[in-house]
Coordinates of C-alpha atoms and ligand atoms in Angstrom, one line a residue:
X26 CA -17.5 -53.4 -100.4
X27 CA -20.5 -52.9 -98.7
X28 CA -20.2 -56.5 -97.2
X29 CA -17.1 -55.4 -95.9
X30 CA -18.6 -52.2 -94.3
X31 CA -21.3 -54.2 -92.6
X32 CA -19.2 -57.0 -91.7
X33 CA -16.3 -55.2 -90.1
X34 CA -18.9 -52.1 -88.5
X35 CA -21.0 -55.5 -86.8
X36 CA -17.7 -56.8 -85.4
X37 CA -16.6 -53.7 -83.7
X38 CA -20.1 -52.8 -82.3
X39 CA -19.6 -56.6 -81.1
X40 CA -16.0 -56.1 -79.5
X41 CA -16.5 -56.0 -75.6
X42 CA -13.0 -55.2 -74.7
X43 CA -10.6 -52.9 -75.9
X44 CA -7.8 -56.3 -77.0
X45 CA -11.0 -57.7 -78.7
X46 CA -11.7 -54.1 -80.6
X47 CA -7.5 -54.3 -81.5
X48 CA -8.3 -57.7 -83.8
X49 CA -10.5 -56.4 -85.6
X50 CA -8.7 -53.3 -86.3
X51 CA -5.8 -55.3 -87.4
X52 CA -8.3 -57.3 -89.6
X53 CA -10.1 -54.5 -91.0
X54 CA -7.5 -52.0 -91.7
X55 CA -4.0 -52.8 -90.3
X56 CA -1.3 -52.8 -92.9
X57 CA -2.4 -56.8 -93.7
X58 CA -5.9 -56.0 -93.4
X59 CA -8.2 -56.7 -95.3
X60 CA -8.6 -52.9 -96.8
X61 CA -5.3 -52.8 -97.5
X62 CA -5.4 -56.4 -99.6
X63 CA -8.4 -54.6 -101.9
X64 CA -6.1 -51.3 -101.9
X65 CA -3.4 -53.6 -103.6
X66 CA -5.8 -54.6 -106.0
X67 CA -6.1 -51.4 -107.1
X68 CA -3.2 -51.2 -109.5
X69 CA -4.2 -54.2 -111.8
X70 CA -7.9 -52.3 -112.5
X71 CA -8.4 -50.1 -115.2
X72 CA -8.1 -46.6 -114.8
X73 CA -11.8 -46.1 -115.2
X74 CA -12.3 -48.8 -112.7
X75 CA -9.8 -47.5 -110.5
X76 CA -11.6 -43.9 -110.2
X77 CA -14.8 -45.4 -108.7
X78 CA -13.3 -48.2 -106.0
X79 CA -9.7 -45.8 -105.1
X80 CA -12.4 -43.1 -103.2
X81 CA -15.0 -45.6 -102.1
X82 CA -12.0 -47.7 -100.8
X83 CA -10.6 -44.4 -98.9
X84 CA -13.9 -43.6 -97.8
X85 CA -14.4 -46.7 -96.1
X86 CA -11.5 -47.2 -94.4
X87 CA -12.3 -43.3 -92.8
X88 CA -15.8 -45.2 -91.8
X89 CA -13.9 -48.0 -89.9
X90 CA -11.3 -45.7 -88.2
X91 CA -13.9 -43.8 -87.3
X92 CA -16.0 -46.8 -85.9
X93 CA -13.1 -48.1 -83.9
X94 CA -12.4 -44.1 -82.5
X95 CA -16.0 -44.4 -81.3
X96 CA -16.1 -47.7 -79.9
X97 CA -12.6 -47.1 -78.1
X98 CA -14.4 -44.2 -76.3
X99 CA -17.3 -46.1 -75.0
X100 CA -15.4 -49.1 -73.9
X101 CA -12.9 -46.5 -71.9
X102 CA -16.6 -45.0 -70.6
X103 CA -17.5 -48.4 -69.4
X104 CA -14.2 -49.3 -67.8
X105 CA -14.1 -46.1 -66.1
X106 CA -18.4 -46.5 -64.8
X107 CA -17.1 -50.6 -63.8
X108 CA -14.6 -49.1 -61.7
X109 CA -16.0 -46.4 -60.1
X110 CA -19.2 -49.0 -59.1
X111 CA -16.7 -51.3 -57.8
X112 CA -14.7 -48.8 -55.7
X113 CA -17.3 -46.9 -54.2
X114 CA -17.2 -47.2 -50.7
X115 CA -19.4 -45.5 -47.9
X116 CA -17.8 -42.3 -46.0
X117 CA -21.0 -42.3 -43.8
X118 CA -20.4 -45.3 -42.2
X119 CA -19.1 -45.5 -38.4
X120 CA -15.1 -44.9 -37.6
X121 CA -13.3 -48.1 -35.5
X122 CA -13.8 -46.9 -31.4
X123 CA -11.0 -44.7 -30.6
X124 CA -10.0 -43.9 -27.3
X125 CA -9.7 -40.2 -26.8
X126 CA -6.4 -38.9 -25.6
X127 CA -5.8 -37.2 -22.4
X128 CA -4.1 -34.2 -20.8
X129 CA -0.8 -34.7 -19.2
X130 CA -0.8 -34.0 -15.4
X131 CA 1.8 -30.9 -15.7
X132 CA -0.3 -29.5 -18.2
X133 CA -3.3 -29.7 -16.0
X134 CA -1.6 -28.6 -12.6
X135 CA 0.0 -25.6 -14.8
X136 CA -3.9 -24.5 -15.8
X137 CA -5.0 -24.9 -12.3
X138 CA -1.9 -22.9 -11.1
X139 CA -2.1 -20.2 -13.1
X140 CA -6.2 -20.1 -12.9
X141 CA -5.7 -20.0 -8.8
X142 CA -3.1 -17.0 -9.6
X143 CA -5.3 -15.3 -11.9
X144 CA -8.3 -14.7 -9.2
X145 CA -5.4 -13.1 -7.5
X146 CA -4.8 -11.1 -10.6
X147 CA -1.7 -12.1 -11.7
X148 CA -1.0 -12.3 -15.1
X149 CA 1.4 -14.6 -17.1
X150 CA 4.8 -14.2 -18.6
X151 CA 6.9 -16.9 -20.5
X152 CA 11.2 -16.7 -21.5
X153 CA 13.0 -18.9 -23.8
X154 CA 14.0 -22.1 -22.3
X155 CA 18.0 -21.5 -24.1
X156 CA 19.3 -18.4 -21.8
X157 CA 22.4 -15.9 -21.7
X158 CA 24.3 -16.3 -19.0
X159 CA 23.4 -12.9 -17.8
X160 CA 19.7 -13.5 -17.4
X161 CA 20.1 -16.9 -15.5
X162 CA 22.6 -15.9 -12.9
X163 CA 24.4 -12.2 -13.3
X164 CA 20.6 -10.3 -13.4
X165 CA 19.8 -12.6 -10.4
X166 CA 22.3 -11.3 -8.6
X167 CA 24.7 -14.5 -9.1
X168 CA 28.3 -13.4 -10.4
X169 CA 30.6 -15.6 -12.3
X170 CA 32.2 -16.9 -8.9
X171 CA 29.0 -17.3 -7.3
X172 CA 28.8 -21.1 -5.7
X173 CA 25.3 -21.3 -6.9
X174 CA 26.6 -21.8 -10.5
X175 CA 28.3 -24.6 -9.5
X176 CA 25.4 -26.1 -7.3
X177 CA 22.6 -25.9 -10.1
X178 CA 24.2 -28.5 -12.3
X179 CA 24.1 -26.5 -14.9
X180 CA 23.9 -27.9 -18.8
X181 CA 25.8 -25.1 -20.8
X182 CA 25.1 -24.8 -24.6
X183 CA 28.7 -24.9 -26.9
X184 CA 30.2 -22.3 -28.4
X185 CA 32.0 -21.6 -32.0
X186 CA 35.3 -22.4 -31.5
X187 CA 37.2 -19.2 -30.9
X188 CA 34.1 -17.5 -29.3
X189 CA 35.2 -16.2 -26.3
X190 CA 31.5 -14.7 -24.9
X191 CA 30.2 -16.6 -21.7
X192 CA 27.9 -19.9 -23.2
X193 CA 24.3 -20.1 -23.5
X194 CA 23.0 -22.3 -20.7
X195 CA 19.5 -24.3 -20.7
X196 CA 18.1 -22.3 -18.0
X197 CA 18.5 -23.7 -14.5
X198 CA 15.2 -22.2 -12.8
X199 CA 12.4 -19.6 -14.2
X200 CA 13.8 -16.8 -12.4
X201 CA 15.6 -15.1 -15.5
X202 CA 11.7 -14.5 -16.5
X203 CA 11.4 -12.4 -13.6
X204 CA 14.0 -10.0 -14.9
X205 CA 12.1 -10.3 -18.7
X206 CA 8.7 -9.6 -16.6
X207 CA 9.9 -6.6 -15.2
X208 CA 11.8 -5.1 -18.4
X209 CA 8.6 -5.4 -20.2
X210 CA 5.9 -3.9 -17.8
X211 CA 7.9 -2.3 -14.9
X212 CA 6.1 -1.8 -11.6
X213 CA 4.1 -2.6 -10.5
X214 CA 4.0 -6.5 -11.6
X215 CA 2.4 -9.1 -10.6
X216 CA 2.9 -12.1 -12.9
X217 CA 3.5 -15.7 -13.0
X218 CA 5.8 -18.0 -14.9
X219 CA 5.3 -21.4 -15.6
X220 CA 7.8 -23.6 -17.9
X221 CA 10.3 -25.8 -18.4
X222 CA 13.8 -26.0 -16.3
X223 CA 17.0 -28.0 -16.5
X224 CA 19.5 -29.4 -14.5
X225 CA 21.9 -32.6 -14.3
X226 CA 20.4 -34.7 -12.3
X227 CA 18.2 -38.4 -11.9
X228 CA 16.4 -39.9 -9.4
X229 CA 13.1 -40.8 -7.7
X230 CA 12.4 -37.0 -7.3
X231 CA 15.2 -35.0 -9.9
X232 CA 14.6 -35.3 -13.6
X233 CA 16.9 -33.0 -15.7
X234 CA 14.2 -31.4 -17.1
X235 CA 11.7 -30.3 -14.9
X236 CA 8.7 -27.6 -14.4
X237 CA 8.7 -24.5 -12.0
X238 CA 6.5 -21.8 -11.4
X239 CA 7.6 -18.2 -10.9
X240 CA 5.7 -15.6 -9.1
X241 CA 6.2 -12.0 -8.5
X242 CA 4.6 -9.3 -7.2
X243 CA 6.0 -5.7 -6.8
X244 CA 4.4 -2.9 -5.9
X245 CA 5.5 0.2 -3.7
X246 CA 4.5 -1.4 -0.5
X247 CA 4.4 -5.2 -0.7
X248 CA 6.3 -7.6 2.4
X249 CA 6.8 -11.0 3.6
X250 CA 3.5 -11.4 4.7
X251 CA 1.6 -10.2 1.3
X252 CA 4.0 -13.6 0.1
X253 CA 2.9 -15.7 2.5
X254 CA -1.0 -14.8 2.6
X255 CA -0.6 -15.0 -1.1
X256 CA 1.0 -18.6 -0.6
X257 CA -1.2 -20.0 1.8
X258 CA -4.8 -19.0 -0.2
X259 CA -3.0 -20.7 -3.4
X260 CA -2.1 -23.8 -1.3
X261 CA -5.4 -24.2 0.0
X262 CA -7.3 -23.5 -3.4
X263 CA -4.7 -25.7 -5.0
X264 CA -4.8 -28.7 -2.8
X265 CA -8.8 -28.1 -2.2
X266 CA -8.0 -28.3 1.6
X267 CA -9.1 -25.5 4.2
X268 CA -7.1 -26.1 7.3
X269 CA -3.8 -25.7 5.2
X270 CA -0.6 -24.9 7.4
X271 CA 3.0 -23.5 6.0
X272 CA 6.4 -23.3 7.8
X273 CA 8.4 -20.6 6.5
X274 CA 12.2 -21.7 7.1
X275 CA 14.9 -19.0 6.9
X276 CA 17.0 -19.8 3.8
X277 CA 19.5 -18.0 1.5
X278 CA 19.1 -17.6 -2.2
X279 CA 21.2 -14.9 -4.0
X280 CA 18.1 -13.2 -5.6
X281 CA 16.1 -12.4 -2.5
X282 CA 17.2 -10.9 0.8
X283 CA 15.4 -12.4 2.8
X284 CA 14.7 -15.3 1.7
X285 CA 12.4 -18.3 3.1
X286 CA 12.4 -22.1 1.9
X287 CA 8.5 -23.2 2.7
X288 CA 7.4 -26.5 3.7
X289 CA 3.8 -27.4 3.8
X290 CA 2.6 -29.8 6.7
X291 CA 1.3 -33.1 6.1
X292 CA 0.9 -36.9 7.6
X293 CA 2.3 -39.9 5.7
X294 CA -0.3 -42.2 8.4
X295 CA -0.7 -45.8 6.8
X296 CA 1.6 -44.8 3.7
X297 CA -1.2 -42.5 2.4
X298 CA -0.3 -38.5 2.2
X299 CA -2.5 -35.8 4.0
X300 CA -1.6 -32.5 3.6
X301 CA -3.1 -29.7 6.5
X302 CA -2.6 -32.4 9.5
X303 CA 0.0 -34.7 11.3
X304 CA 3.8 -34.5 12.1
X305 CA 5.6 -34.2 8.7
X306 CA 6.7 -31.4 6.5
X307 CA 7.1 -31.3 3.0
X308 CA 8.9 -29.1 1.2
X309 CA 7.0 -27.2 -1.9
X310 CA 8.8 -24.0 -2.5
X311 CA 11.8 -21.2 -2.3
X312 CA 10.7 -17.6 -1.6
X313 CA 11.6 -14.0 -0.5
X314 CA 12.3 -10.5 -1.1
X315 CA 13.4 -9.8 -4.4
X316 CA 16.8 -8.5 -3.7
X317 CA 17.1 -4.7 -4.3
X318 CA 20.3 -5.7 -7.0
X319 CA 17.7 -8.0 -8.9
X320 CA 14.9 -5.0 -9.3
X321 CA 18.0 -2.7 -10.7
X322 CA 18.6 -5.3 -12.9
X323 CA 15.3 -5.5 -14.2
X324 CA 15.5 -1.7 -14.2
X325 CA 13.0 -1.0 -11.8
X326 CA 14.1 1.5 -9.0
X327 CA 14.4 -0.4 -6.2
X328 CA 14.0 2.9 -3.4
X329 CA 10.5 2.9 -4.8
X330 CA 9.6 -0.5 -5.4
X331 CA 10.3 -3.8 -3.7
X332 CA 8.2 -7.1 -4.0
X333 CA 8.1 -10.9 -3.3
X334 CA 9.2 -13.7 -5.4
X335 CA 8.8 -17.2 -5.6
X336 CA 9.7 -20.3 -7.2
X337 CA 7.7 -23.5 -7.0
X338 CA 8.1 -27.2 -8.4
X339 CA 4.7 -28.1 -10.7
X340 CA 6.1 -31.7 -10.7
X341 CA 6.6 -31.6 -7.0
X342 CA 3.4 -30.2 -6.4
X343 CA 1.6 -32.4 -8.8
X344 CA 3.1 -35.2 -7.4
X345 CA 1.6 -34.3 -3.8
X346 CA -1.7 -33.5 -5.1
X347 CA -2.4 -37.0 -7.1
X348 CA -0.2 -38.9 -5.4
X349 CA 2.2 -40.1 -8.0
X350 CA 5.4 -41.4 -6.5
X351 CA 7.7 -41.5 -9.0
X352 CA 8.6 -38.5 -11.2
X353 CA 10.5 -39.8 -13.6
X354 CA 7.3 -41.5 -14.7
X355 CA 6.2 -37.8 -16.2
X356 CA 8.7 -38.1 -18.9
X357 CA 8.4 -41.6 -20.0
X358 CA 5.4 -40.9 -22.1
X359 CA 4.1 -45.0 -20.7
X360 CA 0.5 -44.9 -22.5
X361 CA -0.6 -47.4 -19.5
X362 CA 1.1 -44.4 -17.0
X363 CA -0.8 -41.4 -19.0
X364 CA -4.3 -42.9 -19.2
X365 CA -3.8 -44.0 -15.3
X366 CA -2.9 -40.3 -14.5
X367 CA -4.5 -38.3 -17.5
X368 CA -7.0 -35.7 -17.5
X369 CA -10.0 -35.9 -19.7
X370 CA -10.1 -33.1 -22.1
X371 CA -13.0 -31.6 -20.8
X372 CA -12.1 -31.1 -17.3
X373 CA -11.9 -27.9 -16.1
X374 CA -9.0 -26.8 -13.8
X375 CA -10.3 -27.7 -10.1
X376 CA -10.8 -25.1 -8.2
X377 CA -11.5 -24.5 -4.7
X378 CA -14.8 -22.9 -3.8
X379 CA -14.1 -22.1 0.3
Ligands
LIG9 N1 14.8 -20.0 -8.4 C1 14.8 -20.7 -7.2 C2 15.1 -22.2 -7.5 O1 15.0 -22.6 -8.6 C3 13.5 -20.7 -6.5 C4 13.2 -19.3 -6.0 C5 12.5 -18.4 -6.8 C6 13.6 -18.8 -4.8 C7 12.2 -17.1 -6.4 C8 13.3 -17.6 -4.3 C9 12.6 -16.7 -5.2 O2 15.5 -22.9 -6.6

């Protein structure tokens, strides 16, 4: 018995994997083991006989299972070490080159607008870009019959069948924030609101969704030429030029009485654009009076109050700024097209020092 301790402990101290360590289990004490032969042999001792190998035969096998316990252990130990030495890999080593991504040209011209506006202390306000009828044209002065529903192209959102109210619409232009600004600060205001606008219509210069700016300022004493100082120092901080010069063109819009279209002058000499000189105007904006209906609408008394308001493309602008021709090129999200006209992240918004 004590050959077969020594023989079977040597084997599984020798066993270097776990399928090797299984063998000798089988040999040692699997039901045609070798323990089990000897237990067999049991029955044909006497019973003296029997009393001294039965408990040194049970005690033995408990010394092999053990054995094979223990070596299971450190060959799972060693598999586990193996693999963790052959895995290891090194976090501290460099990354591939990436290059850095870049700011999108409406999102920069929309920080250097509103940093321009906010020297002049205006502050800004945002609205939903889904709209109740009410705040895109009825507060803005444009009733159901009004033509100007009709000539926004407007993209109306459906309604539950058997839902009579008037349908959401995707708003057409910025202006319902004006009525939101005013509801939620009264006068006086001054505030500007960039964001997102939609209408039906593609081409070189209309995308259905574009960008606008809104600006208004109210106060108990504030007129057209408040507006158009306020317009000319942004245009020239804006475009960084100092002999800027806007045409203020009599126009109509429903929400301002009156109201001015303006148009900013500029050369198109040897295909390049130059803005402040030359023949040519260009025009950047819609403007005016808000409309003494529009400030009761915004439920701001409009025998105490009256202010300017204006509306201005971002894409337009930012078009004529960096000279990018085509405006549907904004929206295609072209890599080649956003790392042409990208801004690094670090770039401040330009500003205009004279
Ligand atoms: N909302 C007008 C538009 O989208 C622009 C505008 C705004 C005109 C404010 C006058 C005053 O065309």
């Amino acid at each position: 018995m004590d050959d077969l301790r020594d023989k079977y402990l040597r084997q599984i101290g020798d066993a270097a994997d776990e399928a090797a360590l299984e063998q000798v289990r089988l040999a040692a004490v699997g039901k045609k083991g070798e323990v089990a032969l000897k237990m067999r042999e049991l029955g044909k001792m006497t019973p003296e006989e029997r009393q001294v190998a039965g408990p040194a035969l049970n005690a033995l096998k408990t010394e092999i299972n053990s054995a094979l316990a223990a070596r299971k252990v450190a060959l799972e130990d060693a598999a586990l070490d193996a693999r963790l030495r052959e895995e290891w890999l090194d976090v501290t080593l460099p990354t591939r080159a990436r290059r850095p991504g870049s700011i999108h040209p409406i999102s920069q011209v929309t920080e250097e607008v509103t940093a321009i506006f906010a020297d002049m202390g205006f502050s800004v306000a945002e609205g939903p870009q889904i709209e109740t009828d009410w705040y895109n044209f009825d507060a803005l002065n444009i009733p159901g019959h009004h033509p100007a529903r009709a000539e926004m192209d407007t993209f109306y959102m459906a309604r539950a069948e058997g839902d009579n109210r008037p349908p959401h619409v995707l708003r057409t232009h910025t202006s319902p924030v004006q009525i939101k600004a005013m509801e939620a600060q009264g006068a006086p205001l001054r505030a500007i609101c960039p964001g997102r606008v939609y209408r039906a219509d593609y081409d070189q210069t209309h995308t259905p969704m574009f960008n606008q700016v809104e600006g208004i300022a109210i106060d108990r004493d504030i007129s057209m030429a408040n507006l158009k100082w306020c317009l000319e120092e942004f245009c020239r901080a804006f475009f960084e030029v100092d002999e800027i010069e806007l045409r203020f063109r009599a126009s109509h819009f429903p929400f301002t009485e009156p109201s001015a279209e303006v148009d900013i002058r500029c050369s198109w000499e040897g295909g390049t654009l130059k803005l402040g000189e030359g023949d040519d105007w260009l025009e950047i904006l819609g403007s005016g009076m808000i409309h003494p209906k529009v400030l009761a609408a915004g439920g701001i008394d409009a025998s105490e109050w009256q202010g300017f308001a204006f509306g201005m493309g971002i894409d337009r602008i930012a078009m004529l700024k960096y000279g990018i021709p085509d405006l549907r090129a904004f929206f295609d999200s072209d890599l080649r097209w956003l790392r042409h006209y990208g801004f690094s992240a670090l770039q401040a918004p330009t500003r205009h020092a004279g």
